[in-house]
Amino acid sequence: MTGNSQSKFRAVVVGVSSGGVEALKQVIGSLPGDFPLPVMVVAHISPEADNGLALLLDDLCAIRVKEADELEKAAAGTVFLAPPNYHLQVEKDATLSLSVDPPVRFARPSVDVLFEAAADAFGPALIGVVMTGAGCDGSEGLRRIKEAGGIAVVQDPAGAVADAMPRSAIEAVVPDYIVPLERIAPLLVRLATEP
Amino acid sequence: MDPEELFDIEMRLLLNGVRQVYGHDFTDYSEASIRRRITHWLATSGYGTLSEAQASILRDREAFDSLLRSITVNVSEMFRDPAFFQTLREQVVPHLKTYPFVKIWHAGCASGEEAYSLAILLEEEGLKGRFRMYATDINNEVLQNAQEGIFPLKEMQKYTRNYQLAGGRGTFSDYYLARYEHAIMTKSLRDQIVFASHNLAVDSDFGEMHLILCRNVLIYFKPTLKERVLRLFDTCLIPGGFLCLGLKEALDGRRIAPRYAETVPKMRIYRKSYDREQSE
């Protein structure tokens, strides 16, 4: 359930803030329904939001999109969104877990919290993606992913709605790929399916 | 061996030692959260590695207390999830009012934000003097704060908004006194809450309860410990009693689930059946 035996990766994690809804529509919307890895997403949204974003994306996208539930297995071919006002984490057995620990750099859910937990859980078998956003959430997490041997993908700041988050990520690590938004999904498909 | 793997080994050794020496069992806590909290504690502790810290933690109660405080701090806010509190007010309190006296267990109360929220709500619904709330937590330091009922004044604006969204009938500022940078909850609220130390992982029950509130605590536990705690709650709740969990904590699939019905969808307010036949 936690990935494809042909892939050397076990999961993708994505972090996005301002401009996130459009970016997610583009990237998640371009993933095939049988994408061979689980995708976990932290998008900064209002703590009072409901699961509307998950429902919207699920309608628009070929791949299944849902709000993450605790104890749920991170199954391939599914995108799990962090619930509003909870941190999303993943355990070593690929079970999702939630926490209400304090916001990290004013964010709950926090991209760093997800990325760090995922780096611990999946080590080199992880792809981390930082996209448009203000602030610097995700930079520390991406650094941890690189340290653990994973792959770092950053949206090209030049085309981002808000360029601070991708710029900060590029300062924190040397990304494996810096690509424009529309090339992120094809890149993920290629990485996930190449042996 | 990579440093993360080594850290995990050290963490397991330490938690095993802590269980044997102090009886506090964290081995059934979700690893991602506990790892995050221990990492945070280590960074501020002055020790380079967990192995270095272990000698002090196992031999020096004060060093252990510092770790314990740091890894068991939960945070909340007043009227977190206003829709939940509104539902509680409209759908649960009318049932509670049919009893001459109402006993409530608020498990994992942390620094008391939700305990005071609930006390305010019950007062406004006419239950003043007719209820007793037992608010418990594993962390004695946060309990002390909870008992004092002192909160940062800067939070009050947000809490006021939550209170109003939750269907508050009065003026939120009537429930506290502002002093310098702090807000002190009124004595009449504090008097109806009994704060006590309780460890859900090892301690036993509290006697018969009409309502148990335990929100966003079980999400930190592995399934075995979740089941243990839910069974404890089930033992305490009277038939027809209510169990309130966090909005992302469903009872589905848990062993006690057949005896409970969700009163309002999505609000995670469960009512225990009157039917004894459904008991295990």
Short mmCIF file of C-alpha atoms in Angstrom, two decimals:
data_model
loop_
_atom_site.label_atom_id
_atom_site.label_comp_id
_atom_site.label_asym_id
_atom_site.label_seq_id
_atom_site.Cartn_x
_atom_site.Cartn_y
_atom_site.Cartn_z
CA MET A 1 0.00 0.00 0.00
CA THR A 2 2.83 2.39 0.70
CA GLY A 3 4.31 2.76 -2.70
CA ASN A 4 5.16 0.75 -5.68
CA SER A 5 7.83 -1.93 -5.65
CA GLN A 6 9.19 -0.50 -8.91
CA SER A 7 9.69 2.96 -7.44
CA LYS A 8 12.65 3.84 -5.29
CA PHE A 9 10.41 6.37 -3.53
CA ARG A 10 7.75 5.80 -0.89
CA ALA A 11 6.07 9.20 -0.64
CA VAL A 12 5.80 12.79 -1.82
CA VAL A 13 5.32 15.72 0.57
CA VAL A 14 4.24 19.16 -0.62
CA GLY A 15 4.20 22.54 1.13
CA VAL A 16 2.42 25.61 -0.12
CA SER A 17 1.09 28.90 1.25
CA SER A 18 -0.14 32.07 -0.51
CA GLY A 19 -1.27 31.22 -4.04
CA GLY A 20 -1.63 27.64 -2.90
CA VAL A 21 -5.10 26.80 -4.15
CA GLU A 22 -4.28 27.59 -7.78
CA ALA A 23 -0.89 25.89 -7.52
CA LEU A 24 -2.45 22.74 -6.07
CA LYS A 25 -5.12 22.71 -8.77
CA GLN A 26 -2.34 22.77 -11.35
CA VAL A 27 -0.02 20.21 -9.76
CA ILE A 28 -2.46 17.77 -8.13
CA GLY A 29 -4.76 18.19 -11.11
CA SER A 30 -2.01 16.94 -13.44
CA LEU A 31 -1.23 13.77 -11.47
CA PRO A 32 -2.72 10.57 -12.86
CA GLY A 33 -5.32 8.69 -10.79
CA ASP A 34 -2.91 5.77 -10.44
CA PHE A 35 0.07 7.84 -9.28
CA PRO A 36 2.16 5.17 -7.52
CA LEU A 37 2.96 7.09 -4.31
CA PRO A 38 1.00 8.72 -1.49
CA VAL A 39 1.12 12.53 -1.53
CA MET A 40 0.85 14.50 1.71
CA VAL A 41 0.16 18.21 1.49
CA VAL A 42 0.35 21.10 3.94
CA ALA A 43 -1.38 24.21 2.64
CA HIS A 44 -1.67 27.21 4.94
CA ILE A 45 -5.37 27.88 5.26
CA SER A 46 -7.59 29.56 7.84
CA PRO A 47 -7.94 27.56 11.06
CA GLU A 48 -11.71 27.89 10.73
CA ALA A 49 -11.82 26.48 7.20
CA ASP A 50 -13.71 23.23 6.71
CA ASN A 51 -12.65 20.43 4.40
CA GLY A 52 -13.82 22.46 1.35
CA LEU A 53 -10.39 22.52 -0.30
CA ALA A 54 -10.12 18.72 -0.21
CA LEU A 55 -13.61 18.37 -1.70
CA LEU A 56 -12.87 20.95 -4.40
CA LEU A 57 -9.60 19.29 -5.41
CA ASP A 58 -11.14 15.83 -5.30
CA ASP A 59 -13.77 17.05 -7.77
CA LEU A 60 -11.21 18.58 -10.11
CA CYS A 61 -8.47 15.98 -10.02
CA ALA A 62 -8.05 12.49 -11.42
CA ILE A 63 -6.16 11.42 -8.31
CA ARG A 64 -8.17 10.93 -5.10
CA VAL A 65 -7.90 13.88 -2.68
CA LYS A 66 -9.04 13.84 0.94
CA GLU A 67 -8.47 15.48 4.27
CA ALA A 68 -6.09 13.35 6.35
CA ASP A 69 -7.59 11.30 9.17
CA GLU A 70 -5.59 10.07 12.13
CA LEU A 71 -4.32 6.48 11.96
CA GLU A 72 -5.00 6.38 8.23
CA LYS A 73 -2.45 4.58 6.06
CA ALA A 74 -0.74 6.84 3.54
CA ALA A 75 -1.90 4.85 0.54
CA ALA A 76 -0.59 5.23 -3.01
CA GLY A 77 -2.73 7.14 -5.47
CA THR A 78 -4.15 9.44 -2.81
CA VAL A 79 -3.46 13.01 -1.82
CA PHE A 80 -3.85 13.72 1.90
CA LEU A 81 -4.37 17.34 2.95
CA ALA A 82 -3.51 18.45 6.48
CA PRO A 83 -6.75 19.41 8.30
CA PRO A 84 -7.13 23.08 9.25
CA ASN A 85 -5.61 23.84 12.67
CA TYR A 86 -3.77 20.48 12.98
CA HIS A 87 -0.21 19.51 12.18
CA LEU A 88 0.04 16.51 9.86
CA GLN A 89 2.79 13.94 10.47
CA VAL A 90 3.59 10.50 9.21
CA GLU A 91 4.95 7.59 11.21
CA LYS A 92 7.58 5.06 10.13
CA ASP A 93 4.87 2.52 9.22
CA ALA A 94 3.33 5.15 6.88
CA THR A 95 0.41 5.81 9.24
CA LEU A 96 -0.72 9.41 9.34
CA SER A 97 -0.89 11.17 12.67
CA LEU A 98 -2.17 14.58 13.71
CA SER A 99 -1.15 16.95 16.46
CA VAL A 100 -2.31 20.19 18.02
CA ASP A 101 1.17 21.19 19.16
CA PRO A 102 1.71 24.95 19.00
CA PRO A 103 2.03 26.61 15.60
CA VAL A 104 5.56 26.57 14.20
CA ARG A 105 6.53 29.95 12.77
CA PHE A 106 2.87 30.97 13.14
CA ALA A 107 1.69 28.04 11.04
CA ARG A 108 -0.51 25.09 11.97
CA PRO A 109 -0.44 23.00 9.90
CA SER A 110 3.27 23.60 9.39
CA VAL A 111 5.17 22.42 6.33
CA ASP A 112 8.33 21.93 8.42
CA VAL A 113 6.53 19.60 10.85
CA LEU A 114 5.29 17.38 8.00
CA PHE A 115 8.61 17.40 6.15
CA GLU A 116 10.65 16.57 9.25
CA ALA A 117 8.38 13.68 10.26
CA ALA A 118 8.37 12.38 6.67
CA ALA A 119 12.17 12.64 6.43
CA ASP A 120 12.46 10.56 9.62
CA ALA A 121 9.94 8.05 8.32
CA PHE A 122 11.09 7.62 4.72
CA GLY A 123 14.72 8.78 4.61
CA PRO A 124 16.05 8.73 1.03
CA ALA A 125 12.73 7.39 -0.32
CA LEU A 126 11.06 10.80 -0.08
CA ILE A 127 10.42 13.67 -2.48
CA GLY A 128 9.77 17.09 -0.91
CA VAL A 129 8.21 19.92 -2.90
CA VAL A 130 8.08 23.59 -1.84
CA MET A 131 5.84 25.84 -3.90
CA THR A 132 4.49 29.40 -3.86
CA GLY A 133 4.10 31.15 -0.51
CA ALA A 134 5.07 33.99 1.77
CA GLY A 135 7.39 33.34 4.70
CA CYS A 136 9.94 30.56 5.05
CA ASP A 137 7.94 27.52 6.16
CA GLY A 138 9.29 24.38 4.51
CA SER A 139 12.93 25.47 4.30
CA GLU A 140 14.02 23.72 7.48
CA GLY A 141 11.99 20.66 6.54
CA LEU A 142 13.48 20.51 3.08
CA ARG A 143 16.95 20.71 4.60
CA ARG A 144 16.07 17.67 6.74
CA ILE A 145 14.79 15.80 3.71
CA LYS A 146 18.08 16.45 1.89
CA GLU A 147 20.08 15.41 4.97
CA ALA A 148 18.20 12.12 5.03
CA GLY A 149 19.05 11.56 1.38
CA GLY A 150 15.71 12.53 -0.17
CA ILE A 151 14.98 14.68 -3.21
CA ALA A 152 14.21 18.41 -3.00
CA VAL A 153 12.00 20.07 -5.60
CA VAL A 154 11.32 23.81 -5.51
CA GLN A 155 8.97 25.82 -7.68
CA ASP A 156 10.91 28.38 -9.72
CA PRO A 157 10.42 31.61 -7.70
CA ALA A 158 10.36 33.64 -10.92
CA GLY A 159 6.88 32.39 -11.78
CA ALA A 160 5.49 31.98 -8.26
CA VAL A 161 2.52 34.05 -7.02
CA ALA A 162 4.51 34.58 -3.81
CA ASP A 163 8.22 33.94 -4.18
CA ALA A 164 9.46 34.14 -0.56
CA MET A 165 8.90 30.50 0.38
CA PRO A 166 10.61 29.01 -2.69
CA ARG A 167 13.43 31.58 -2.45
CA SER A 168 13.98 30.73 1.20
CA ALA A 169 14.02 27.01 0.34
CA ILE A 170 16.65 27.58 -2.35
CA GLU A 171 18.79 29.46 0.17
CA ALA A 172 18.45 26.65 2.72
CA VAL A 173 19.33 23.74 0.41
CA VAL A 174 20.67 23.08 -3.03
CA PRO A 175 17.50 21.69 -4.62
CA ASP A 176 17.70 18.78 -7.01
CA TYR A 177 15.17 20.51 -9.24
CA ILE A 178 14.00 24.10 -9.64
CA VAL A 179 11.12 24.00 -12.09
CA PRO A 180 8.13 26.12 -13.12
CA LEU A 181 4.75 25.14 -11.71
CA GLU A 182 3.49 23.34 -14.81
CA ARG A 183 6.52 21.06 -14.86
CA ILE A 184 6.22 19.85 -11.26
CA ALA A 185 3.59 17.15 -11.88
CA PRO A 186 5.39 15.63 -14.91
CA LEU A 187 8.61 15.62 -12.88
CA LEU A 188 6.91 13.82 -9.98
CA VAL A 189 5.45 11.23 -12.35
CA ARG A 190 8.87 10.66 -13.92
CA LEU A 191 10.63 10.35 -10.54
CA ALA A 192 7.94 8.11 -9.10
CA THR A 193 7.93 5.69 -12.03
CA GLU A 194 11.59 5.47 -13.00
CA PRO A 195 13.29 2.41 -11.54
CA MET B 1 24.52 4.45 11.19
CA ASP B 2 22.77 7.69 10.37
CA PRO B 3 22.09 10.13 13.21
CA GLU B 4 18.29 9.85 12.95
CA GLU B 5 18.42 6.07 13.39
CA LEU B 6 20.73 6.47 16.35
CA PHE B 7 18.39 9.05 17.85
CA ASP B 8 15.47 6.62 17.54
CA ILE B 9 17.44 3.92 19.36
CA GLU B 10 18.38 6.35 22.12
CA MET B 11 14.78 7.47 22.40
CA ARG B 12 13.50 3.93 22.78
CA LEU B 13 16.13 3.14 25.42
CA LEU B 14 15.29 6.30 27.32
CA LEU B 15 11.52 5.76 27.25
CA ASN B 16 11.97 2.18 28.43
CA GLY B 17 14.16 3.39 31.29
CA VAL B 18 11.65 6.09 32.20
CA ARG B 19 8.88 3.51 32.34
CA GLN B 20 10.87 1.24 34.63
CA VAL B 21 12.16 3.94 36.94
CA TYR B 22 9.22 6.34 37.17
CA GLY B 23 6.23 4.32 35.93
CA HIS B 24 5.45 6.87 33.22
CA ASP B 25 4.76 4.98 30.02
CA PHE B 26 5.33 6.89 26.79
CA THR B 27 6.00 3.83 24.68
CA ASP B 28 2.40 3.92 23.42
CA TYR B 29 2.56 7.54 22.30
CA SER B 30 2.70 8.36 18.58
CA GLU B 31 6.34 8.45 17.68
CA ALA B 32 6.38 11.47 15.38
CA SER B 33 4.99 13.78 18.06
CA ILE B 34 7.04 12.43 20.94
CA ARG B 35 10.21 12.52 18.82
CA ARG B 36 9.51 16.14 17.97
CA ARG B 37 8.96 17.08 21.60
CA ILE B 38 12.02 15.20 22.86
CA THR B 39 14.16 16.79 20.13
CA HIS B 40 12.89 20.16 21.25
CA TRP B 41 13.65 19.39 24.89
CA LEU B 42 17.14 18.12 24.03
CA ALA B 43 17.95 21.31 22.13
CA THR B 44 17.23 23.40 25.24
CA SER B 45 18.60 20.94 27.82
CA GLY B 46 22.31 21.53 27.44
CA TYR B 47 22.98 17.86 26.62
CA GLY B 48 24.50 16.92 23.30
CA THR B 49 22.75 13.58 22.89
CA LEU B 50 19.96 11.61 24.54
CA SER B 51 22.54 9.07 25.71
CA GLU B 52 24.27 11.82 27.65
CA ALA B 53 20.98 13.02 29.10
CA GLN B 54 19.85 9.53 30.04
CA ALA B 55 22.09 9.16 33.09
CA SER B 56 20.68 12.32 34.67
CA ILE B 57 17.10 11.60 33.70
CA LEU B 58 17.11 8.13 35.23
CA ARG B 59 19.00 9.12 38.38
CA ASP B 60 17.79 12.63 39.10
CA ARG B 61 14.09 13.27 39.64
CA GLU B 62 14.45 16.95 38.80
CA ALA B 63 16.01 16.22 35.44
CA PHE B 64 13.19 13.80 34.73
CA ASP B 65 10.58 16.37 35.75
CA SER B 66 12.03 18.84 33.29
CA LEU B 67 11.73 16.29 30.49
CA LEU B 68 8.25 15.28 31.63
CA ARG B 69 7.01 18.87 31.65
CA SER B 70 8.34 19.43 28.22
CA ILE B 71 6.96 16.31 26.54
CA THR B 72 3.50 16.38 28.12
CA VAL B 73 2.53 20.00 27.51
CA ASN B 74 -0.63 20.17 25.46
CA VAL B 75 -2.05 23.46 24.34
CA SER B 76 -5.57 24.58 23.70
CA GLU B 77 -7.60 27.74 23.55
CA MET B 78 -10.91 28.88 24.97
CA PHE B 79 -13.88 27.71 22.93
CA ARG B 80 -11.58 26.05 20.39
CA ASP B 81 -13.92 24.88 17.59
CA PRO B 82 -16.81 27.23 18.44
CA ALA B 83 -19.29 25.06 16.51
CA PHE B 84 -18.53 22.20 18.88
CA PHE B 85 -19.28 24.31 21.95
CA GLN B 86 -22.46 25.62 20.37
CA THR B 87 -23.60 22.06 19.69
CA LEU B 88 -22.75 21.09 23.26
CA ARG B 89 -24.85 24.00 24.49
CA GLU B 90 -27.84 23.27 22.29
CA GLN B 91 -27.89 19.48 22.09
CA VAL B 92 -26.22 18.14 25.21
CA VAL B 93 -26.87 20.61 28.02
CA PRO B 94 -30.68 20.13 27.85
CA HIS B 95 -30.09 16.45 28.73
CA LEU B 96 -27.66 17.35 31.51
CA LYS B 97 -30.26 19.69 33.04
CA THR B 98 -32.56 16.75 33.72
CA TYR B 99 -30.17 15.50 36.41
CA PRO B 100 -30.18 17.06 39.89
CA PHE B 101 -26.40 17.19 39.87
CA VAL B 102 -23.99 16.74 36.98
CA LYS B 103 -20.51 15.24 37.16
CA ILE B 104 -18.04 15.95 34.40
CA TRP B 105 -14.58 14.60 33.70
CA HIS B 106 -12.39 16.74 31.50
CA ALA B 107 -9.45 14.46 30.76
CA GLY B 108 -6.22 16.05 29.52
CA CYS B 109 -7.25 19.58 30.50
CA ALA B 110 -3.72 21.06 30.03
CA SER B 111 -3.75 24.68 31.25
CA GLY B 112 -7.52 24.72 31.60
CA GLU B 113 -8.77 26.76 28.63
CA GLU B 114 -11.49 24.28 27.74
CA ALA B 115 -12.38 23.63 31.38
CA TYR B 116 -13.16 27.31 31.87
CA SER B 117 -14.99 27.44 28.55
CA LEU B 118 -17.23 24.60 29.63
CA ALA B 119 -17.79 26.10 33.09
CA ILE B 120 -18.87 29.40 31.48
CA LEU B 121 -21.24 27.60 29.16
CA LEU B 122 -22.82 25.59 31.99
CA GLU B 123 -23.27 28.70 34.14
CA GLU B 124 -25.01 30.47 31.31
CA GLU B 125 -27.32 27.52 30.83
CA GLY B 126 -28.44 27.65 34.46
CA LEU B 127 -26.34 24.85 35.89
CA LYS B 128 -24.36 27.05 38.26
CA GLY B 129 -23.92 25.23 41.55
CA ARG B 130 -25.33 22.03 40.08
CA PHE B 131 -22.21 20.61 38.52
CA ARG B 132 -18.74 19.56 39.48
CA MET B 133 -15.98 19.27 36.91
CA TYR B 134 -12.93 17.08 37.48
CA ALA B 135 -10.24 18.44 35.19
CA THR B 136 -7.21 16.18 35.03
CA ASP B 137 -3.82 16.17 33.38
CA ILE B 138 -0.57 14.24 33.61
CA ASN B 139 1.48 17.44 33.84
CA ASN B 140 1.44 18.99 37.32
CA GLU B 141 2.94 22.25 36.22
CA VAL B 142 0.20 23.01 33.69
CA LEU B 143 -2.40 21.90 36.27
CA GLN B 144 -1.03 24.51 38.65
CA ASN B 145 -1.50 27.14 35.96
CA ALA B 146 -4.96 25.84 35.20
CA GLN B 147 -5.97 26.08 38.84
CA GLU B 148 -4.77 29.66 39.05
CA GLY B 149 -6.89 30.49 36.02
CA ILE B 150 -4.48 33.12 34.73
CA PHE B 151 -4.15 33.58 30.98
CA PRO B 152 -2.33 36.07 28.76
CA LEU B 153 -4.52 39.11 28.20
CA LYS B 154 -3.51 39.25 24.55
CA GLU B 155 -5.37 35.97 23.92
CA MET B 156 -8.65 37.36 25.20
CA GLN B 157 -9.60 39.06 21.97
CA LYS B 158 -9.50 35.77 20.11
CA TYR B 159 -11.27 33.95 22.95
CA THR B 160 -14.00 36.60 22.98
CA ARG B 161 -14.58 36.00 19.30
CA ASN B 162 -14.66 32.23 19.82
CA TYR B 163 -17.09 32.69 22.74
CA GLN B 164 -19.45 34.71 20.59
CA LEU B 165 -19.25 32.23 17.71
CA ALA B 166 -20.01 29.46 20.21
CA GLY B 167 -23.33 31.12 21.09
CA GLY B 168 -22.23 32.92 24.25
CA ARG B 169 -25.18 34.62 25.95
CA GLY B 170 -23.33 37.21 28.00
CA THR B 171 -20.27 39.41 27.88
CA PHE B 172 -17.05 37.43 27.89
CA SER B 173 -15.15 40.06 29.87
CA ASP B 174 -17.52 39.45 32.82
CA TYR B 175 -15.76 36.15 33.39
CA TYR B 176 -12.30 37.52 34.07
CA LEU B 177 -10.46 40.39 35.69
CA ALA B 178 -7.75 42.06 33.65
CA ARG B 179 -4.54 42.74 35.60
CA TYR B 180 -1.54 44.13 33.76
CA GLU B 181 -0.83 41.65 30.98
CA HIS B 182 -3.03 38.91 32.36
CA ALA B 183 -6.64 37.86 32.71
CA ILE B 184 -7.72 36.04 35.87
CA MET B 185 -10.84 33.92 35.63
CA THR B 186 -13.47 34.70 38.28
CA LYS B 187 -13.49 32.77 41.53
CA SER B 188 -17.00 31.44 41.00
CA LEU B 189 -15.79 29.65 37.86
CA ARG B 190 -12.67 28.33 39.51
CA ASP B 191 -14.67 27.00 42.48
CA GLN B 192 -16.65 24.59 40.35
CA ILE B 193 -13.60 22.89 38.87
CA VAL B 194 -11.44 20.38 40.73
CA PHE B 195 -8.02 20.13 39.09
CA ALA B 196 -6.23 16.85 39.74
CA SER B 197 -3.27 14.86 38.51
CA HIS B 198 -4.15 11.81 36.44
CA ASN B 199 -2.21 9.72 33.96
CA LEU B 200 -4.46 8.18 31.31
CA ALA B 201 -1.82 5.60 30.45
CA VAL B 202 -1.68 4.00 33.89
CA ASP B 203 -4.26 5.40 36.36
CA SER B 204 -7.78 4.10 36.92
CA ASP B 205 -11.21 5.71 36.75
CA PHE B 206 -12.92 8.49 38.62
CA GLY B 207 -16.38 7.18 39.39
CA GLU B 208 -19.64 7.82 37.58
CA MET B 209 -19.76 10.65 35.09
CA HIS B 210 -22.50 12.26 33.02
CA LEU B 211 -20.12 13.87 30.54
CA ILE B 212 -16.52 13.18 29.58
CA LEU B 213 -14.60 15.68 27.52
CA CYS B 214 -11.26 14.57 26.07
CA ARG B 215 -10.41 16.50 22.95
CA ASN B 216 -7.19 16.22 20.94
CA VAL B 217 -5.50 14.03 23.52
CA LEU B 218 -6.07 10.59 22.00
CA ILE B 219 -4.50 11.74 18.71
CA TYR B 220 -1.15 11.48 20.50
CA PHE B 221 -1.70 7.82 21.42
CA LYS B 222 -1.12 4.61 19.52
CA PRO B 223 -4.19 2.36 18.99
CA THR B 224 -3.52 0.14 22.05
CA LEU B 225 -3.43 3.12 24.40
CA LYS B 226 -6.44 4.72 22.69
CA GLU B 227 -8.41 1.53 23.36
CA ARG B 228 -7.32 1.49 26.99
CA VAL B 229 -8.40 5.07 27.56
CA LEU B 230 -11.72 4.66 25.75
CA ARG B 231 -12.47 1.62 27.88
CA LEU B 232 -11.71 3.71 30.97
CA PHE B 233 -14.16 6.37 29.77
CA ASP B 234 -16.76 3.73 29.00
CA THR B 235 -16.47 2.36 32.53
CA CYS B 236 -17.10 5.81 34.01
CA LEU B 237 -19.93 7.01 31.80
CA ILE B 238 -23.48 6.36 32.98
CA PRO B 239 -25.90 4.96 30.37
CA GLY B 240 -27.11 7.96 28.36
CA GLY B 241 -23.90 9.84 29.22
CA PHE B 242 -21.94 11.84 26.68
CA LEU B 243 -18.39 11.48 25.38
CA CYS B 244 -16.82 14.41 23.51
CA LEU B 245 -13.71 13.88 21.41
CA GLY B 246 -11.72 16.21 19.14
CA LEU B 247 -13.07 16.99 15.68
CA LYS B 248 -10.53 14.69 14.02
CA GLU B 249 -11.05 11.85 16.51
CA ALA B 250 -13.69 9.37 15.41
CA LEU B 251 -14.91 6.44 17.46
CA ASP B 252 -15.39 4.32 14.33
CA GLY B 253 -13.68 0.97 14.57
CA ARG B 254 -12.91 1.29 18.29
CA ARG B 255 -14.04 -1.51 20.56
CA ILE B 256 -16.53 0.59 22.54
CA ALA B 257 -18.10 2.06 19.38
CA PRO B 258 -21.14 -0.31 19.23
CA ARG B 259 -22.46 1.17 22.48
CA TYR B 260 -22.25 4.76 21.24
CA ALA B 261 -24.15 6.89 18.75
CA GLU B 262 -22.85 10.16 17.33
CA THR B 263 -25.36 12.81 18.41
CA VAL B 264 -24.46 15.39 15.81
CA PRO B 265 -22.46 14.40 12.72
CA LYS B 266 -18.86 15.67 12.63
CA MET B 267 -18.96 17.16 16.13
CA ARG B 268 -17.67 13.95 17.71
CA ILE B 269 -20.23 14.07 20.51
CA TYR B 270 -21.14 10.47 21.29
CA ARG B 271 -23.95 9.26 23.54
CA LYS B 272 -23.73 6.01 25.42
CA SER B 273 -26.59 3.60 24.87
CA TYR B 274 -29.05 2.67 27.66
CA ASP B 275 -29.16 -0.83 26.30
CA ARG B 276 -27.19 -3.22 28.50
CA GLU B 277 -27.49 -5.97 25.90
CA GLN B 278 -24.89 -4.27 23.79
CA SER B 279 -22.28 -4.64 26.50
CA GLU B 280 -19.40 -6.91 25.73
#
